[in-house]
């Protein structure tokens, strides 16, 4: 039996400086691997003073929650003033809570507001900031927002990169600028035309040749390269196109004007096929557009003709309660597979999604199956 | 604001725990859980708290003697390992520059000292003692018997 003397730490500055952080299994593995020297790990806490803190690794974001303990936990180490293996120990701090980590979604929706006014559009490529004329405090949205600024947002770097790609945000002139949807569609059109006119296979497109062709239409090389990275993979000198992504973007261009007035499904599919070359006609399918359209019928027609309305999940509120309100105002009842794409960006996995449905909707079964309806009385 | 967390690096220069405790998993930190909390009067820096008895073999229980209270504890494996973080001292800059940055939280950093997987929990009611050694000897004797009798130690 060894008897070890326990003292309070001789340093008065220790109290309040310690924290206990619960490590979920996946994070534990990352930390252990990094400690053993097998990999690197960037770990940091991010957030503004007004926000709830999150913990970010290279790829994931976790919400930090303080769990109060009924007992107190003493953090005990050898007294730091001694050396070697000691025979007494010091209480450095007394803690009453532990920080729990819950996997969560990255918080990137702020980008939309921050980058409003910085859009990159045909004819407006060169809107540079003249810093001397504009005082810094006035118009925060016109201030240059860089990639380094974006790293301050509550997201891991991996999630940030993916977010910039999904939100079609360019990094040009040292600034983050979302590309205008119509300009993006113009660029894709030019790319598709190039594939046809040069008879180039879409899975091995010579990048230089393509950039030069687009430069003739005044598309900067740096922009072309970023667009290619969004819609495929660049390997050395050649680019492999992601056909589904391109088809989807072309379709959204056709669908976009139909927010209030539906377009006949047949007409839409015909237009879509015409816009892409015959090589890709067969891959055209409405499943590519999940989360962006609603099925409806053309008004004043009998028999009813199927039609589509543009309804993108990106236009819905981030807050779950507000989103469900919007969804039920748009349609009073939803089938599970129809509502799922509209919850994908606010629920981190299907378990979370089911929890949201339980909380904000009510399930109802009839002859046609299970429908979700609102919990509130409207 | 970004607060980086540095990962534990085995340091040969820092002092290490007594061997018996280091066996719990970390040579730097051990976690001890108490019901209630320690109340201190006056300046606590460097003050003696008590004595921890940590058994070499796995069957005997650790005990903690604080003043006239003897606590009996046990080793518990944590469901989720805990990382012990310590806020690192801010780097010294010019005084005024530092205050401004402290407020904004810039330059703040936490160091992960260790990952702890087991803790010592003292959850039984303390036994008031007058002669600690005699009580401890008595306790050890009880633990040798197969069936434990409950015994209250009365003072006076």
Short mmCIF file of C-alpha atoms in Angstrom, two decimals:
data_model
loop_
_atom_site.label_atom_id
_atom_site.label_comp_id
_atom_site.label_asym_id
_atom_site.label_seq_id
_atom_site.Cartn_x
_atom_site.Cartn_y
_atom_site.Cartn_z
CA UNK A 1 0.00 0.00 0.00
CA UNK A 2 1.56 3.29 -0.94
CA UNK A 3 0.60 6.34 1.03
CA UNK A 4 0.58 9.46 -1.06
CA UNK A 5 0.30 12.90 0.42
CA UNK A 6 -2.33 15.10 -1.22
CA UNK A 7 -1.93 18.86 -1.28
CA UNK A 8 -3.55 21.77 -3.00
CA UNK A 9 -1.56 23.07 -5.93
CA UNK A 10 1.00 25.65 -4.84
CA UNK A 11 0.00 27.75 -7.83
CA UNK A 12 -3.01 29.97 -7.29
CA UNK A 13 -3.53 30.33 -11.01
CA UNK A 14 -4.54 26.75 -11.66
CA UNK A 15 -8.10 26.96 -10.43
CA UNK A 16 -10.57 27.49 -13.27
CA UNK A 17 -8.12 26.74 -16.05
CA UNK A 18 -8.91 23.05 -16.47
CA UNK A 19 -11.68 21.44 -18.50
CA UNK A 20 -12.79 17.87 -19.05
CA UNK A 21 -13.83 16.92 -22.57
CA UNK A 22 -15.64 13.67 -23.34
CA UNK A 23 -14.18 11.97 -26.42
CA UNK A 24 -16.65 10.08 -28.62
CA UNK A 25 -15.15 6.94 -30.24
CA UNK A 26 -14.36 8.47 -33.64
CA UNK A 27 -12.62 11.48 -32.13
CA UNK A 28 -10.76 9.28 -29.67
CA UNK A 29 -9.34 7.28 -32.58
CA UNK A 30 -8.20 10.46 -34.35
CA UNK A 31 -6.50 11.78 -31.22
CA UNK A 32 -4.77 8.48 -30.48
CA UNK A 33 -3.51 8.20 -34.05
CA UNK A 34 -2.17 11.74 -33.93
CA UNK A 35 -0.47 11.23 -30.57
CA UNK A 36 1.24 8.10 -31.88
CA UNK A 37 2.54 10.20 -34.72
CA UNK A 38 0.70 8.31 -37.44
CA UNK A 39 -1.31 11.29 -38.63
CA UNK A 40 -1.86 14.94 -38.01
CA UNK A 41 -4.95 16.44 -36.43
CA UNK A 42 -6.12 20.01 -36.30
CA UNK A 43 -8.40 20.45 -33.31
CA UNK A 44 -9.95 23.76 -32.39
CA UNK A 45 -12.91 25.42 -30.74
CA UNK A 46 -14.70 27.92 -32.94
CA UNK A 47 -17.37 30.50 -32.43
CA UNK A 48 -18.20 34.11 -31.89
CA UNK A 49 -18.82 35.47 -28.41
CA UNK A 50 -22.57 35.22 -28.95
CA UNK A 51 -22.61 31.72 -30.37
CA UNK A 52 -22.58 28.26 -28.79
CA UNK A 53 -19.10 26.85 -29.11
CA UNK A 54 -18.31 24.02 -31.50
CA UNK A 55 -15.27 21.77 -31.72
CA UNK A 56 -13.84 21.14 -35.18
CA UNK A 57 -11.47 18.52 -36.51
CA UNK A 58 -10.23 18.55 -40.10
CA UNK A 59 -13.48 17.04 -41.33
CA UNK A 60 -16.17 17.21 -38.66
CA UNK A 61 -17.99 19.62 -36.40
CA UNK A 62 -19.31 18.85 -32.89
CA UNK A 63 -21.56 20.98 -30.69
CA UNK A 64 -20.10 21.40 -27.19
CA UNK A 65 -22.51 20.88 -24.30
CA UNK A 66 -21.76 21.35 -20.66
CA UNK A 67 -23.10 18.48 -18.52
CA UNK A 68 -23.37 19.30 -14.83
CA UNK A 69 -22.23 16.56 -12.46
CA UNK A 70 -23.74 15.82 -9.07
CA UNK A 71 -20.28 14.96 -7.78
CA UNK A 72 -17.14 17.03 -8.10
CA UNK A 73 -14.09 15.84 -9.98
CA UNK A 74 -10.59 16.75 -8.83
CA UNK A 75 -7.90 17.16 -11.45
CA UNK A 76 -4.80 15.80 -9.76
CA UNK A 77 -1.23 15.88 -11.06
CA UNK A 78 2.25 15.77 -9.58
CA UNK A 79 3.09 19.19 -8.11
CA UNK A 80 4.58 21.11 -11.02
CA UNK A 81 7.29 22.57 -8.82
CA UNK A 82 8.85 19.13 -8.28
CA UNK A 83 10.81 16.86 -10.57
CA UNK A 84 11.01 13.23 -11.58
CA UNK A 85 8.72 10.68 -10.01
CA UNK A 86 7.16 12.30 -6.98
CA UNK A 87 5.56 10.89 -3.86
CA UNK A 88 2.91 13.51 -3.40
CA UNK A 89 0.18 14.81 -5.61
CA UNK A 90 -1.50 18.18 -6.03
CA UNK A 91 -5.14 19.06 -6.60
CA UNK A 92 -5.01 21.55 -9.48
CA UNK A 93 -8.70 22.18 -9.95
CA UNK A 94 -12.14 21.11 -8.78
CA UNK A 95 -14.68 20.64 -11.57
CA UNK A 96 -18.45 20.26 -11.50
CA UNK A 97 -19.14 19.72 -15.17
CA UNK A 98 -17.89 17.83 -18.17
CA UNK A 99 -18.07 18.96 -21.80
CA UNK A 100 -19.98 16.55 -24.00
CA UNK A 101 -19.51 16.50 -27.79
CA UNK A 102 -22.47 15.95 -30.10
CA UNK A 103 -21.88 15.59 -33.86
CA UNK A 104 -23.58 18.45 -35.64
CA UNK A 105 -23.89 20.13 -39.00
CA UNK A 106 -21.42 22.82 -40.00
CA UNK A 107 -22.86 26.33 -39.74
CA UNK A 108 -22.29 27.79 -43.16
CA UNK A 109 -25.62 29.45 -43.87
CA UNK A 110 -24.14 32.79 -42.73
CA UNK A 111 -22.16 32.85 -45.95
CA UNK A 112 -25.26 33.68 -47.95
CA UNK A 113 -25.83 36.90 -46.05
CA UNK A 114 -22.16 37.82 -45.79
CA UNK A 115 -21.57 37.39 -49.52
CA UNK A 116 -24.65 39.18 -50.75
CA UNK A 117 -23.50 41.94 -53.07
CA UNK A 118 -20.30 40.12 -53.95
CA UNK A 119 -21.83 38.03 -56.74
CA UNK A 120 -19.63 37.17 -59.70
CA UNK A 121 -21.59 37.78 -62.85
CA UNK A 122 -21.02 38.30 -66.53
CA UNK A 123 -19.97 41.90 -67.02
CA UNK A 124 -19.31 42.46 -63.33
CA UNK A 125 -16.20 40.36 -62.95
CA UNK A 126 -14.00 43.26 -62.07
CA UNK A 127 -15.86 44.92 -59.23
CA UNK A 128 -12.86 45.54 -57.04
CA UNK A 129 -13.07 47.24 -53.71
CA UNK A 130 -11.61 50.70 -53.53
CA UNK A 131 -10.69 50.63 -49.89
CA UNK A 132 -9.69 54.26 -49.56
CA UNK A 133 -13.06 55.56 -50.68
CA UNK A 134 -15.22 53.32 -48.57
CA UNK A 135 -14.85 53.56 -44.79
CA UNK A 136 -14.57 50.14 -43.20
CA UNK A 137 -17.58 50.38 -40.88
CA UNK A 138 -20.14 51.29 -43.53
CA UNK A 139 -21.48 48.44 -45.53
CA UNK A 140 -19.95 45.35 -43.96
CA UNK A 141 -21.25 43.28 -46.82
CA UNK A 142 -19.09 45.09 -49.33
CA UNK A 143 -15.93 44.41 -47.37
CA UNK A 144 -13.65 41.77 -48.84
CA UNK A 145 -14.43 38.35 -47.34
CA UNK A 146 -11.59 35.92 -47.84
CA UNK A 147 -11.11 32.19 -47.45
CA UNK A 148 -9.18 32.90 -44.25
CA UNK A 149 -12.20 34.82 -42.94
CA UNK A 150 -14.39 31.84 -43.78
CA UNK A 151 -12.21 29.56 -41.64
CA UNK A 152 -13.56 31.48 -38.63
CA UNK A 153 -17.04 30.09 -39.29
CA UNK A 154 -18.25 27.17 -37.23
CA UNK A 155 -17.23 24.42 -39.63
CA UNK A 156 -14.24 22.15 -40.16
CA UNK A 157 -12.04 23.03 -43.12
CA UNK A 158 -13.18 19.92 -45.00
CA UNK A 159 -16.82 20.88 -44.53
CA UNK A 160 -16.07 24.48 -45.52
CA UNK A 161 -14.48 23.40 -48.80
CA UNK A 162 -17.41 21.16 -49.58
CA UNK A 163 -19.83 23.93 -48.65
CA UNK A 164 -18.13 26.45 -50.94
CA UNK A 165 -18.36 23.92 -53.73
CA UNK A 166 -22.03 23.09 -53.12
CA UNK A 167 -22.97 26.76 -52.81
CA UNK A 168 -21.02 27.52 -56.01
CA UNK A 169 -18.79 30.12 -54.39
CA UNK A 170 -15.70 31.16 -56.30
CA UNK A 171 -12.41 32.30 -54.81
CA UNK A 172 -11.29 35.09 -57.13
CA UNK A 173 -9.09 38.09 -56.57
CA UNK A 174 -8.55 36.92 -52.99
CA UNK A 175 -12.29 37.20 -52.31
CA UNK A 176 -15.08 34.69 -51.95
CA UNK A 177 -17.76 35.41 -54.52
CA UNK A 178 -20.81 33.30 -55.32
CA UNK A 179 -21.24 32.84 -59.06
CA UNK A 180 -24.53 34.01 -60.50
CA UNK A 181 -26.66 30.98 -61.47
CA UNK A 182 -27.28 32.21 -65.00
CA UNK A 183 -23.57 32.84 -65.56
CA UNK A 184 -22.81 29.35 -64.28
CA UNK A 185 -25.30 27.85 -66.70
CA UNK A 186 -23.74 29.84 -69.54
CA UNK A 187 -20.35 28.38 -68.69
CA UNK A 188 -21.72 24.84 -68.58
CA UNK A 189 -23.39 25.36 -71.92
CA UNK A 190 -20.06 26.46 -73.38
CA UNK A 191 -18.37 23.38 -71.90
CA UNK A 192 -20.98 21.01 -73.32
CA UNK A 193 -20.74 22.66 -76.72
CA UNK A 194 -16.97 22.30 -76.61
CA UNK A 195 -17.30 18.57 -75.94
CA UNK A 196 -19.48 18.17 -79.00
CA UNK A 197 -17.59 20.46 -81.36
CA UNK A 198 -14.19 18.99 -80.47
CA UNK A 199 -15.52 15.42 -80.14
CA UNK A 200 -13.86 15.05 -76.79
CA UNK A 201 -14.88 12.20 -74.46
CA UNK A 202 -16.47 13.61 -71.33
CA UNK A 203 -14.38 11.46 -69.03
CA UNK A 204 -11.05 12.72 -70.36
CA UNK A 205 -11.26 16.35 -71.42
CA UNK A 206 -7.97 18.14 -72.07
CA UNK A 207 -8.11 20.99 -69.57
CA UNK A 208 -5.86 23.50 -71.31
CA UNK A 209 -7.75 23.27 -74.55
CA UNK A 210 -11.02 23.77 -72.74
CA UNK A 211 -9.75 26.79 -70.78
CA UNK A 212 -8.50 28.44 -73.98
CA UNK A 213 -11.84 27.86 -75.69
CA UNK A 214 -13.67 29.48 -72.79
CA UNK A 215 -11.21 32.37 -72.67
CA UNK A 216 -12.40 33.27 -76.15
CA UNK A 217 -15.78 33.85 -74.55
CA UNK A 218 -14.13 35.96 -71.85
CA UNK A 219 -14.29 33.41 -69.09
CA UNK A 220 -11.15 33.67 -66.97
CA UNK A 221 -9.02 30.57 -66.63
CA UNK A 222 -9.16 30.64 -62.83
CA UNK A 223 -12.95 30.62 -62.99
CA UNK A 224 -13.04 27.76 -65.49
CA UNK A 225 -10.76 25.67 -63.33
CA UNK A 226 -12.91 26.18 -60.25
CA UNK A 227 -16.07 25.32 -62.15
CA UNK A 228 -14.41 22.16 -63.49
CA UNK A 229 -13.53 21.16 -59.91
CA UNK A 230 -17.20 21.55 -58.90
CA UNK A 231 -18.45 19.42 -61.73
CA UNK A 232 -15.86 16.70 -61.97
CA UNK A 233 -12.32 15.72 -61.13
CA UNK A 234 -9.18 17.27 -62.58
CA UNK A 235 -6.35 14.75 -62.87
CA UNK A 236 -3.22 16.32 -64.23
CA UNK A 237 -3.98 17.59 -67.73
CA UNK A 238 -7.39 16.06 -68.04
CA UNK A 239 -10.85 16.50 -66.52
CA UNK A 240 -13.41 13.81 -65.89
CA UNK A 241 -16.89 15.30 -65.96
CA UNK A 242 -19.43 14.37 -63.29
CA UNK A 243 -22.34 13.89 -65.66
CA UNK A 244 -25.08 13.85 -63.01
CA UNK A 245 -23.92 17.13 -61.46
CA UNK A 246 -23.79 18.86 -64.83
CA UNK A 247 -27.20 17.54 -65.88
CA UNK A 248 -28.65 18.66 -62.56
CA UNK A 249 -27.27 22.19 -62.90
CA UNK A 250 -28.54 22.52 -66.48
CA UNK A 251 -31.98 21.36 -65.35
CA UNK A 252 -32.07 23.88 -62.51
CA UNK A 253 -31.39 26.61 -65.06
CA UNK A 254 -34.50 25.55 -66.99
CA UNK A 255 -36.59 25.09 -63.86
CA UNK A 256 -35.64 28.31 -62.11
CA UNK A 257 -38.19 30.62 -63.77
CA UNK A 258 -41.00 28.28 -62.70
CA UNK A 259 -41.28 29.23 -59.06
CA UNK A 260 -44.90 30.28 -59.30
CA UNK A 261 -46.03 28.99 -62.68
CA UNK A 262 -45.62 25.28 -63.22
CA UNK A 263 -44.03 23.82 -66.33
CA UNK A 264 -45.42 20.66 -67.88
CA UNK A 265 -43.28 17.69 -67.02
CA UNK A 266 -43.06 16.51 -70.63
CA UNK A 267 -42.11 19.94 -71.89
CA UNK A 268 -39.49 20.27 -69.18
CA UNK A 269 -37.90 16.90 -69.91
CA UNK A 270 -37.82 17.74 -73.64
CA UNK A 271 -36.11 21.07 -72.99
CA UNK A 272 -33.64 19.39 -70.67
CA UNK A 273 -32.72 16.75 -73.23
CA UNK A 274 -32.23 19.39 -75.91
CA UNK A 275 -29.88 21.36 -73.69
CA UNK A 276 -27.57 18.43 -73.11
CA UNK A 277 -26.24 16.51 -76.10
CA UNK A 278 -27.56 13.07 -77.14
CA UNK A 279 -24.66 11.49 -75.28
CA UNK A 280 -26.34 12.36 -72.00
CA UNK A 281 -30.01 12.22 -72.91
CA UNK A 282 -30.44 8.81 -71.36
CA UNK A 283 -29.21 9.98 -67.96
CA UNK A 284 -31.74 12.75 -67.67
CA UNK A 285 -34.01 11.91 -64.74
CA UNK A 286 -36.11 13.75 -62.17
CA UNK A 287 -34.40 11.91 -59.32
CA UNK A 288 -31.37 14.14 -59.92
CA UNK A 289 -33.50 17.11 -58.88
CA UNK A 290 -34.75 15.87 -55.53
CA UNK A 291 -35.05 18.67 -53.05
CA UNK A 292 -35.52 21.23 -55.81
CA UNK A 293 -38.97 20.69 -57.25
CA UNK A 294 -42.55 19.87 -56.36
CA UNK A 295 -44.84 17.70 -58.45
CA UNK A 296 -48.09 19.32 -59.32
CA UNK A 297 -50.51 19.52 -62.25
CA UNK A 298 -51.11 22.21 -64.85
CA UNK A 299 -54.02 24.40 -63.85
CA UNK A 300 -57.18 24.45 -65.94
CA UNK A 301 -56.39 21.28 -67.79
CA UNK A 302 -58.46 18.16 -67.96
CA UNK A 303 -57.27 15.39 -67.79
CA UNK A 304 -54.63 16.63 -65.37
CA UNK A 305 -51.15 16.94 -66.81
CA UNK A 306 -48.19 16.42 -64.50
CA UNK A 307 -46.11 19.55 -64.00
CA UNK A 308 -43.21 20.83 -61.93
CA UNK A 309 -42.63 23.84 -59.71
CA UNK A 310 -39.19 25.14 -58.70
CA UNK A 311 -38.86 24.71 -54.93
CA UNK A 312 -35.26 24.52 -53.74
CA UNK A 313 -34.40 23.47 -50.18
CA UNK A 314 -31.69 26.15 -50.20
CA UNK A 315 -34.40 28.80 -50.08
CA UNK A 316 -35.94 27.42 -46.88
CA UNK A 317 -35.13 28.64 -43.37
CA UNK A 318 -32.39 26.88 -41.38
CA UNK A 319 -34.36 26.85 -38.15
CA UNK A 320 -36.34 23.57 -38.00
CA UNK A 321 -39.57 25.07 -36.67
CA UNK A 322 -39.60 27.75 -39.36
CA UNK A 323 -38.72 25.22 -42.05
CA UNK A 324 -41.57 22.89 -41.13
CA UNK A 325 -43.96 25.83 -41.09
CA UNK A 326 -42.87 26.76 -44.63
CA UNK A 327 -43.09 23.17 -45.81
CA UNK A 328 -46.62 22.71 -44.49
CA UNK A 329 -47.72 26.04 -45.88
CA UNK A 330 -46.54 24.87 -49.28
CA UNK A 331 -48.11 21.44 -49.04
CA UNK A 332 -50.47 20.39 -46.27
CA UNK A 333 -49.27 16.81 -46.33
CA UNK A 334 -46.06 15.07 -47.37
CA UNK A 335 -44.95 11.53 -48.00
CA UNK A 336 -41.76 10.51 -46.19
CA UNK A 337 -39.65 10.21 -49.35
CA UNK A 338 -40.84 13.60 -50.60
CA UNK A 339 -40.08 15.52 -47.42
CA UNK A 340 -36.74 13.79 -46.73
CA UNK A 341 -34.71 15.81 -49.31
CA UNK A 342 -36.02 19.02 -47.70
CA UNK A 343 -34.63 17.98 -44.31
CA UNK A 344 -31.27 16.69 -45.52
CA UNK A 345 -29.42 19.94 -44.92
CA UNK A 346 -30.69 20.49 -41.38
CA UNK A 347 -30.38 16.96 -39.99
CA UNK A 348 -26.96 15.41 -39.63
CA UNK A 349 -28.23 11.85 -40.26
CA UNK A 350 -31.48 9.90 -40.73
CA UNK A 351 -31.84 9.44 -36.97
CA UNK A 352 -31.82 13.21 -36.49
CA UNK A 353 -34.25 13.58 -39.37
CA UNK A 354 -36.69 11.16 -37.76
CA UNK A 355 -36.39 13.07 -34.49
CA UNK A 356 -37.32 16.29 -36.29
CA UNK A 357 -40.32 14.62 -37.92
CA UNK A 358 -41.46 13.35 -34.54
CA UNK A 359 -41.11 16.79 -33.02
CA UNK A 360 -42.60 18.99 -35.72
CA UNK A 361 -44.98 16.75 -37.67
CA UNK A 362 -47.65 14.20 -37.10
CA UNK A 363 -47.87 10.92 -38.99
CA UNK A 364 -51.21 9.93 -40.46
CA UNK A 365 -52.00 6.74 -42.36
CA UNK A 366 -54.64 6.33 -45.03
CA UNK A 367 -55.25 4.16 -48.08
CA UNK A 368 -52.30 5.74 -49.83
CA UNK A 369 -49.84 5.13 -47.03
CA UNK A 370 -48.19 7.29 -44.40
CA UNK A 371 -48.46 11.08 -44.65
CA UNK A 372 -46.82 13.73 -42.50
CA UNK A 373 -48.96 16.68 -41.51
CA UNK A 374 -48.42 19.67 -39.30
CA UNK A 375 -48.60 19.46 -35.54
CA UNK A 376 -49.88 23.02 -35.25
CA UNK A 377 -53.43 24.12 -35.75
CA UNK A 378 -53.53 26.36 -38.80
CA UNK B 1 -12.64 33.27 -32.78
CA UNK B 2 -10.55 30.11 -33.11
CA UNK B 3 -9.11 28.46 -29.99
CA UNK B 4 -6.66 25.71 -30.98
CA UNK B 5 -6.23 22.62 -28.82
CA UNK B 6 -2.74 21.15 -28.83
CA UNK B 7 -2.35 17.41 -28.53
CA UNK B 8 -0.55 15.71 -25.66
CA UNK B 9 3.13 15.29 -26.25
CA UNK B 10 5.00 12.95 -23.95
CA UNK B 11 7.38 15.22 -22.08
CA UNK B 12 10.34 13.85 -20.26
CA UNK B 13 10.85 17.08 -18.38
CA UNK B 14 7.56 17.23 -16.53
CA UNK B 15 7.19 15.44 -13.19
CA UNK B 16 5.33 12.13 -13.18
CA UNK B 17 2.83 10.59 -10.82
CA UNK B 18 3.74 7.93 -8.27
CA UNK B 19 3.96 4.57 -10.03
CA UNK B 20 0.84 3.17 -8.41
CA UNK B 21 -1.25 6.00 -9.83
CA UNK B 22 0.50 6.10 -13.18
CA UNK B 23 -0.71 2.52 -13.66
CA UNK B 24 -4.22 3.92 -14.08
CA UNK B 25 -3.26 5.04 -17.54
CA UNK B 26 -1.61 8.43 -17.48
CA UNK B 27 1.65 9.49 -15.87
CA UNK B 28 0.47 13.10 -15.79
CA UNK B 29 -3.11 13.25 -14.55
CA UNK B 30 -5.42 11.27 -12.33
CA UNK B 31 -9.08 12.10 -11.77
CA UNK B 32 -10.62 11.73 -8.33
CA UNK B 33 -14.36 12.03 -7.92
CA UNK B 34 -15.92 13.05 -4.63
CA UNK B 35 -19.49 13.42 -3.48
CA UNK B 36 -19.86 17.04 -2.52
CA UNK B 37 -16.83 19.26 -2.74
CA UNK B 38 -13.84 20.36 -0.76
CA UNK B 39 -14.41 23.55 1.20
CA UNK B 40 -11.36 25.51 2.14
CA UNK B 41 -10.85 28.39 4.45
CA UNK B 42 -8.05 30.81 3.92
CA UNK B 43 -5.25 30.58 1.45
CA UNK B 44 -5.19 27.10 0.02
CA UNK B 45 -2.03 27.29 -2.06
CA UNK B 46 0.24 24.41 -1.22
CA UNK B 47 -1.89 23.38 1.79
CA UNK B 48 -1.99 19.76 2.82
CA UNK B 49 -5.32 18.10 2.13
CA UNK B 50 -4.89 14.56 3.28
CA UNK B 51 -3.46 11.19 2.39
CA UNK B 52 -4.38 8.91 -0.48
CA UNK B 53 -3.69 5.26 0.03
CA UNK B 54 -3.48 3.44 -3.22
CA UNK B 55 -3.24 -0.33 -3.09
CA UNK B 56 -0.78 -2.29 -5.19
CA UNK B 57 -3.09 -5.22 -5.75
CA UNK B 58 -6.38 -4.96 -7.53
CA UNK B 59 -8.62 -6.27 -4.80
CA UNK B 60 -7.89 -3.73 -2.09
CA UNK B 61 -9.67 -0.40 -2.23
CA UNK B 62 -8.07 3.04 -2.36
CA UNK B 63 -8.75 5.22 0.68
CA UNK B 64 -8.57 8.95 1.21
CA UNK B 65 -8.01 10.41 4.64
CA UNK B 66 -8.99 14.06 4.95
CA UNK B 67 -8.83 15.46 8.44
CA UNK B 68 -10.97 13.19 10.56
CA UNK B 69 -12.74 11.56 7.64
CA UNK B 70 -11.76 8.37 5.97
CA UNK B 71 -13.28 7.74 2.58
CA UNK B 72 -13.27 4.41 0.84
CA UNK B 73 -13.23 4.44 -2.91
CA UNK B 74 -13.01 2.28 -5.98
CA UNK B 75 -11.62 2.35 -9.49
CA UNK B 76 -14.13 3.02 -12.22
CA UNK B 77 -13.58 2.79 -15.96
CA UNK B 78 -15.11 5.74 -17.79
CA UNK B 79 -17.73 5.02 -20.43
CA UNK B 80 -16.20 7.65 -22.64
CA UNK B 81 -12.58 8.58 -22.09
CA UNK B 82 -12.04 12.16 -20.97
CA UNK B 83 -9.48 14.55 -22.37
CA UNK B 84 -8.03 16.80 -19.67
CA UNK B 85 -7.55 20.29 -21.08
CA UNK B 86 -5.64 23.13 -19.56
CA UNK B 87 -5.86 26.74 -20.69
CA UNK B 88 -2.38 27.78 -21.73
CA UNK B 89 -0.95 31.01 -20.37
CA UNK B 90 -1.21 33.83 -22.93
CA UNK B 91 2.02 34.92 -24.57
CA UNK B 92 3.55 38.05 -23.11
CA UNK B 93 3.09 41.13 -25.25
CA UNK B 94 2.96 44.76 -24.27
CA UNK B 95 0.50 45.17 -21.41
CA UNK B 96 -2.21 47.20 -23.15
CA UNK B 97 -2.03 45.13 -26.31
CA UNK B 98 -2.58 42.03 -24.21
CA UNK B 99 -5.73 43.30 -22.46
CA UNK B 100 -7.45 44.13 -25.71
CA UNK B 101 -6.64 40.76 -27.13
CA UNK B 102 -7.62 38.94 -23.93
CA UNK B 103 -11.08 40.46 -24.17
CA UNK B 104 -11.53 39.33 -27.72
CA UNK B 105 -10.16 35.95 -26.74
CA UNK B 106 -7.43 36.11 -29.30
CA UNK B 107 -4.32 34.04 -28.76
CA UNK B 108 -6.14 31.71 -26.37
CA UNK B 109 -5.06 28.12 -26.49
CA UNK B 110 -5.86 24.92 -24.64
CA UNK B 111 -3.39 22.09 -24.17
CA UNK B 112 -4.63 18.52 -23.94
CA UNK B 113 -2.60 17.08 -21.07
CA UNK B 114 -3.78 13.50 -21.20
CA UNK B 115 -6.58 11.12 -22.08
CA UNK B 116 -7.97 9.56 -18.91
CA UNK B 117 -9.84 6.27 -19.09
CA UNK B 118 -10.24 5.42 -15.41
CA UNK B 119 -10.99 7.44 -12.32
CA UNK B 120 -11.02 6.91 -8.58
CA UNK B 121 -14.48 7.48 -7.13
CA UNK B 122 -15.07 8.04 -3.42
CA UNK B 123 -18.80 7.65 -3.04
CA UNK B 124 -19.29 5.96 0.27
CA UNK B 125 -20.05 7.99 3.36
CA UNK B 126 -16.92 9.07 5.22
CA UNK B 127 -16.08 7.24 8.39
CA UNK B 128 -15.19 9.62 11.22
CA UNK B 129 -11.94 8.50 12.79
CA UNK B 130 -9.80 9.34 15.75
CA UNK B 131 -7.00 6.90 15.19
CA UNK B 132 -6.69 6.53 11.47
CA UNK B 133 -4.11 3.75 11.53
CA UNK B 134 -6.17 1.52 13.80
CA UNK B 135 -9.26 2.03 11.69
CA UNK B 136 -7.38 1.23 8.52
CA UNK B 137 -6.00 -1.98 10.00
CA UNK B 138 -9.51 -2.94 11.02
CA UNK B 139 -10.82 -2.21 7.55
CA UNK B 140 -8.20 -4.34 5.94
CA UNK B 141 -9.05 -7.22 8.22
CA UNK B 142 -12.70 -6.99 7.24
CA UNK B 143 -11.88 -7.14 3.60
CA UNK B 144 -10.07 -10.39 4.10
CA UNK B 145 -13.22 -12.07 5.31
CA UNK B 146 -15.53 -13.37 2.66
CA UNK B 147 -18.66 -11.77 3.95
CA UNK B 148 -18.42 -8.11 4.94
CA UNK B 149 -20.10 -7.06 8.15
CA UNK B 150 -21.27 -3.53 8.37
CA UNK B 151 -19.53 -1.77 11.21
CA UNK B 152 -19.94 1.78 12.39
CA UNK B 153 -16.95 3.33 14.02
CA UNK B 154 -18.04 5.32 17.02
CA UNK B 155 -16.05 8.13 18.41
CA UNK B 156 -15.69 8.45 22.10
#
